[in-house]
Coordinates of C-alpha atoms in Angstrom, one line a residue:
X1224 CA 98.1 102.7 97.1
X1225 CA 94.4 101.4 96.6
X1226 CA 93.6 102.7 93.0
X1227 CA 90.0 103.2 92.4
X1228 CA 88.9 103.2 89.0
X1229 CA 86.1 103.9 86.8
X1230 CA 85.0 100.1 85.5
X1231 CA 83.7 101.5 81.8
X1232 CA 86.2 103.3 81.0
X1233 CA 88.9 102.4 83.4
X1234 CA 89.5 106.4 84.3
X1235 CA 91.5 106.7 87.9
X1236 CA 89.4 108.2 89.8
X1237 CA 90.8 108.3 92.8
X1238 CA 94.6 106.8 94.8
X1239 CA 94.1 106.2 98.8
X1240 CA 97.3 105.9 100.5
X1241 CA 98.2 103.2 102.8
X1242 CA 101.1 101.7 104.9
X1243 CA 103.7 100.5 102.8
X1244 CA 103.4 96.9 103.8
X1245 CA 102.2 94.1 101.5
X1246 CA 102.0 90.5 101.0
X1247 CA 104.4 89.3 98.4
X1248 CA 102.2 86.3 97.1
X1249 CA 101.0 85.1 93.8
X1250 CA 97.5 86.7 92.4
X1251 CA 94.7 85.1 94.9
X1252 CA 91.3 86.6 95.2
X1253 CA 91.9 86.2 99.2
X1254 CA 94.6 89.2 99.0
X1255 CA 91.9 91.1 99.2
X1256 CA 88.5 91.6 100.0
X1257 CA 85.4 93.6 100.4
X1258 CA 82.7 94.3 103.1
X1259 CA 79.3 93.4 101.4
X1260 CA 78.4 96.9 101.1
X1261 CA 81.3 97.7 99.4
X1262 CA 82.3 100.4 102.7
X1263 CA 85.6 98.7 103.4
X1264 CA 88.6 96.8 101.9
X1265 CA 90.5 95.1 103.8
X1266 CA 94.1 94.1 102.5
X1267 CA 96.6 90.8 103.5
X1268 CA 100.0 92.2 104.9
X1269 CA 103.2 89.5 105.5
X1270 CA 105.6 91.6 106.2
X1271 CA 106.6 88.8 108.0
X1272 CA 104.2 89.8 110.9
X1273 CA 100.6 89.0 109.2
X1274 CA 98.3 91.8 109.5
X1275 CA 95.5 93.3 107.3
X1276 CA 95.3 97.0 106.4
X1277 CA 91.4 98.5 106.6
X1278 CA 91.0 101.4 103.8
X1279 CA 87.5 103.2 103.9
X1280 CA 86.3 103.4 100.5
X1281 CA 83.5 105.8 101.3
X1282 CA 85.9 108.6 102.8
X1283 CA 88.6 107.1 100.4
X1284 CA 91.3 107.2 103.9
X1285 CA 93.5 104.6 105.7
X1286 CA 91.7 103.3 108.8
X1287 CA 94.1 101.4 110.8
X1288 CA 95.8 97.9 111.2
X1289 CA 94.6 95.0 112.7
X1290 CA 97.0 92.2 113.9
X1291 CA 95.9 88.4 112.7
X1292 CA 98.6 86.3 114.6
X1293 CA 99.4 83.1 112.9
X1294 CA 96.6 83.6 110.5
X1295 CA 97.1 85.1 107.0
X1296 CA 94.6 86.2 103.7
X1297 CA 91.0 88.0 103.8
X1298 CA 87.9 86.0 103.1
X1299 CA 84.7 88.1 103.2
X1300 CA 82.4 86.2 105.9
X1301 CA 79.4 88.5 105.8
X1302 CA 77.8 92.1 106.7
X1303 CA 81.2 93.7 108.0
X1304 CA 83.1 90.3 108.8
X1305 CA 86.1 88.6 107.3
X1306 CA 87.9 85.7 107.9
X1307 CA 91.6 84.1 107.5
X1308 CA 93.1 81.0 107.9
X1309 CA 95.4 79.8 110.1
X1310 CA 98.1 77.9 110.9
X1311 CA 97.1 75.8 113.4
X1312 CA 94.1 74.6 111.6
X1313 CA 91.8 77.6 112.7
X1314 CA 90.1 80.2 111.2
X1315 CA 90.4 83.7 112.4
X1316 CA 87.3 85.8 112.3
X1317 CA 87.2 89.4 112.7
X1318 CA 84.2 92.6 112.7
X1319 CA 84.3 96.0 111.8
X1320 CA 82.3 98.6 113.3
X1321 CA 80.6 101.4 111.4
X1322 CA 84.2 103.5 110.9
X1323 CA 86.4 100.6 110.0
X1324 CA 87.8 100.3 113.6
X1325 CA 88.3 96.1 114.6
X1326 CA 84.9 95.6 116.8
X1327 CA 85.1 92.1 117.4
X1328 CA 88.0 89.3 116.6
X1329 CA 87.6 85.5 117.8
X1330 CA 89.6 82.4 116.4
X1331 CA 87.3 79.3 114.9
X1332 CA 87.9 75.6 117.0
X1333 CA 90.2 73.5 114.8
X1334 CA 88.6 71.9 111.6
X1335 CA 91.4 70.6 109.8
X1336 CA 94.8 68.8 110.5
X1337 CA 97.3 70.9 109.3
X1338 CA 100.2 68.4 109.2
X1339 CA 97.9 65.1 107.7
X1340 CA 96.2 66.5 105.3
X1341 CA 96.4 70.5 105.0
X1342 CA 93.4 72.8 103.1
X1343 CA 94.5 74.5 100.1
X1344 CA 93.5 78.3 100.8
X1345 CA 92.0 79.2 97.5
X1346 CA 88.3 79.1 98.3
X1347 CA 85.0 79.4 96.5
X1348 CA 81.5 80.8 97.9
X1349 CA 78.6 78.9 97.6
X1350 CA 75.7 81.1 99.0
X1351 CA 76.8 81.1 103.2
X1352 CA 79.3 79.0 102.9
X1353 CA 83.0 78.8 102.0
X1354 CA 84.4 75.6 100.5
X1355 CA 88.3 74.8 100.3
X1356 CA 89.7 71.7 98.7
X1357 CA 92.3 69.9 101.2
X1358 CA 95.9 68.5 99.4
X1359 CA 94.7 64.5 99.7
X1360 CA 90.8 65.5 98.0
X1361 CA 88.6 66.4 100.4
X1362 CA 86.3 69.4 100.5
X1363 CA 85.7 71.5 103.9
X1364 CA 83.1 74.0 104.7
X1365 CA 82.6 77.4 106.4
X1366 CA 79.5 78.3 107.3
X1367 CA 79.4 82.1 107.5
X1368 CA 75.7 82.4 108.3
X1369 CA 75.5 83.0 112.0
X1370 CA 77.8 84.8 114.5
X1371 CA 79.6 81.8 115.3
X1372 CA 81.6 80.2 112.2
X1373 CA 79.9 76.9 111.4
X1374 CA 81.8 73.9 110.2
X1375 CA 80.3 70.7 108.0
X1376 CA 81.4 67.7 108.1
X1377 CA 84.3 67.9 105.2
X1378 CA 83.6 65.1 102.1
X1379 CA 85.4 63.7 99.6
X1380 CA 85.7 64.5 96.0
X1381 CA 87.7 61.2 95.3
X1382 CA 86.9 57.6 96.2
X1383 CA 89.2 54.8 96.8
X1384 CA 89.6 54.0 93.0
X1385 CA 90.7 57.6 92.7
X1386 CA 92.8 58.0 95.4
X1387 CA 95.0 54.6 94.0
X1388 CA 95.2 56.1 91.3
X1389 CA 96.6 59.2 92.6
X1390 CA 94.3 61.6 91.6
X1391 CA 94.0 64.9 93.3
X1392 CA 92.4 68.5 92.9
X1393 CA 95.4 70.8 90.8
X1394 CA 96.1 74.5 89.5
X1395 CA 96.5 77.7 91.2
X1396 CA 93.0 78.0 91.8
X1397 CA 91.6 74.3 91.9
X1398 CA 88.3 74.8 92.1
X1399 CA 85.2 76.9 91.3
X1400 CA 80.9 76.8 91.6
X1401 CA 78.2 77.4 89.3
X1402 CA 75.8 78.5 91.9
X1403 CA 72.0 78.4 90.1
X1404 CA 72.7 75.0 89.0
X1405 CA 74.5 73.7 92.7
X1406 CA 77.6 72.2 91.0
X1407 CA 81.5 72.6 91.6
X1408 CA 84.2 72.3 89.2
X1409 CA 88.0 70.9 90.0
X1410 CA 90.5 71.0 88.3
X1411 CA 92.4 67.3 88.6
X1412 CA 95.5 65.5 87.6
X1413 CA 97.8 62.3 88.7
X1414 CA 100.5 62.8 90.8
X1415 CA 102.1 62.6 94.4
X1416 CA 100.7 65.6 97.2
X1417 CA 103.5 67.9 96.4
X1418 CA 102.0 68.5 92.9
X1419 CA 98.8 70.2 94.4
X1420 CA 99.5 73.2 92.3
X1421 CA 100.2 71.3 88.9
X1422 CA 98.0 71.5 86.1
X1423 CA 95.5 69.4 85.1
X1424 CA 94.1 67.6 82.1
X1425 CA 90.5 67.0 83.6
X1426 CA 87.6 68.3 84.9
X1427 CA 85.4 66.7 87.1
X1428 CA 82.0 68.1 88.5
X1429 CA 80.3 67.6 91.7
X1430 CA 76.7 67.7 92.5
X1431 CA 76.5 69.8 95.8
X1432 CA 73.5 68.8 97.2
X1433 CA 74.4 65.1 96.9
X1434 CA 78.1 65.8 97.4
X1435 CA 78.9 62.9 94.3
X1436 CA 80.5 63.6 91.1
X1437 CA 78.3 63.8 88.1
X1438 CA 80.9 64.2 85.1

């Protein structure tokens, strides 16, 4: 079920019914996701196939399925678009049309290496633009801003100092952005790449603009 509730008092207003696949992950806030206009939720199946389920909010009804091949969460990538990553170092974007229904689907070229230095999928938005912190500390960009998916040059959040020292981005959800002021926040600790997830007992912050750390 998608349960829609009322966000004063929490009421249930309302329980759409759909497939009964799911992805059995830890909380992420790519499970799900949003159109901007708030029409459409679309929702990560592994089942192990990886698919995402489209629910109309509007008319409160199961759309349909649409098959993401290799490719698994749902990242909101503008007007009716989202996006998931993918295993080959892609990204997967697809469109819906005005009842839900897939309208256009196209993979990304590749802009990371998934076996040297793999990007952890817990993104932030920073106005048009997705950022994801990779396992060895660097940061890479989508640019959701025009039809075709755009791709920065990737920088990194620790220097050589750092990275002797072992220090790398941690936590469930390493990072985050304060948007009016242009900064991002990560979460850090010591340790080898296997400890991506660990907790951290620092916090550093990074000026966007000038991509350097400023505490």
């Amino acid at each position: 079920m998608v349960r829609v509730y009322d966000p004063i008092n929490l009421t249930l207003l309302a329980e759409i019914p759909i497939p009964n696949k799911r992805a059995t992950t830890i909380p992420r806030t790519t499970n799900n996701a949003l159109t901007e206009d708030n029409r459409f939720m679309s929702v990560s199946n592994i089942t192990p196939a990886t698919s995402v389920s489209i629910v109309d909010l509007k008319e409160r009804k199961f759309v349909g399925e649409i098959e993401i091949p290799g490719c698994t969460l749902t990242i909101p990538a503008g007007g009716s678009r989202f996006m998931s990553l993918c295993s080959d170092g892609t990204a997967l974007s697809y469109s819906l049309d005005a009842e839900g229904k897939l309208a256009h689907k196209k993979r990304s070229e590749v802009f990371f290496d998934v076996n040297k230095d793999p990007v952890l999928e817990n993104g932030v938005r920073y106005g048009d633009v997705w950022l994801f912190p990779s396992v060895d500390g660097m940061l890479y960009s989508i640019d959701i801003s025009n039809e075709e998916l755009g791709f920065p040059e990737p920088w990194s959040l620790i220097n050589d100092t750092d990275r002797e020292a072992a220090w790398r981005t941690g936590g469930m959800q390493q990072i985050t952005v304060n948007e009016p002021h242009g900064l991002l926040y990560s979460i850090m600790h010591q340790g080898p790449a296997h400890t991506y997830e660990h907790a951290g007992p620092e916090i550093w912050v990074y000026d966007l603009k000038s991509k350097k750390r400023v505490r």
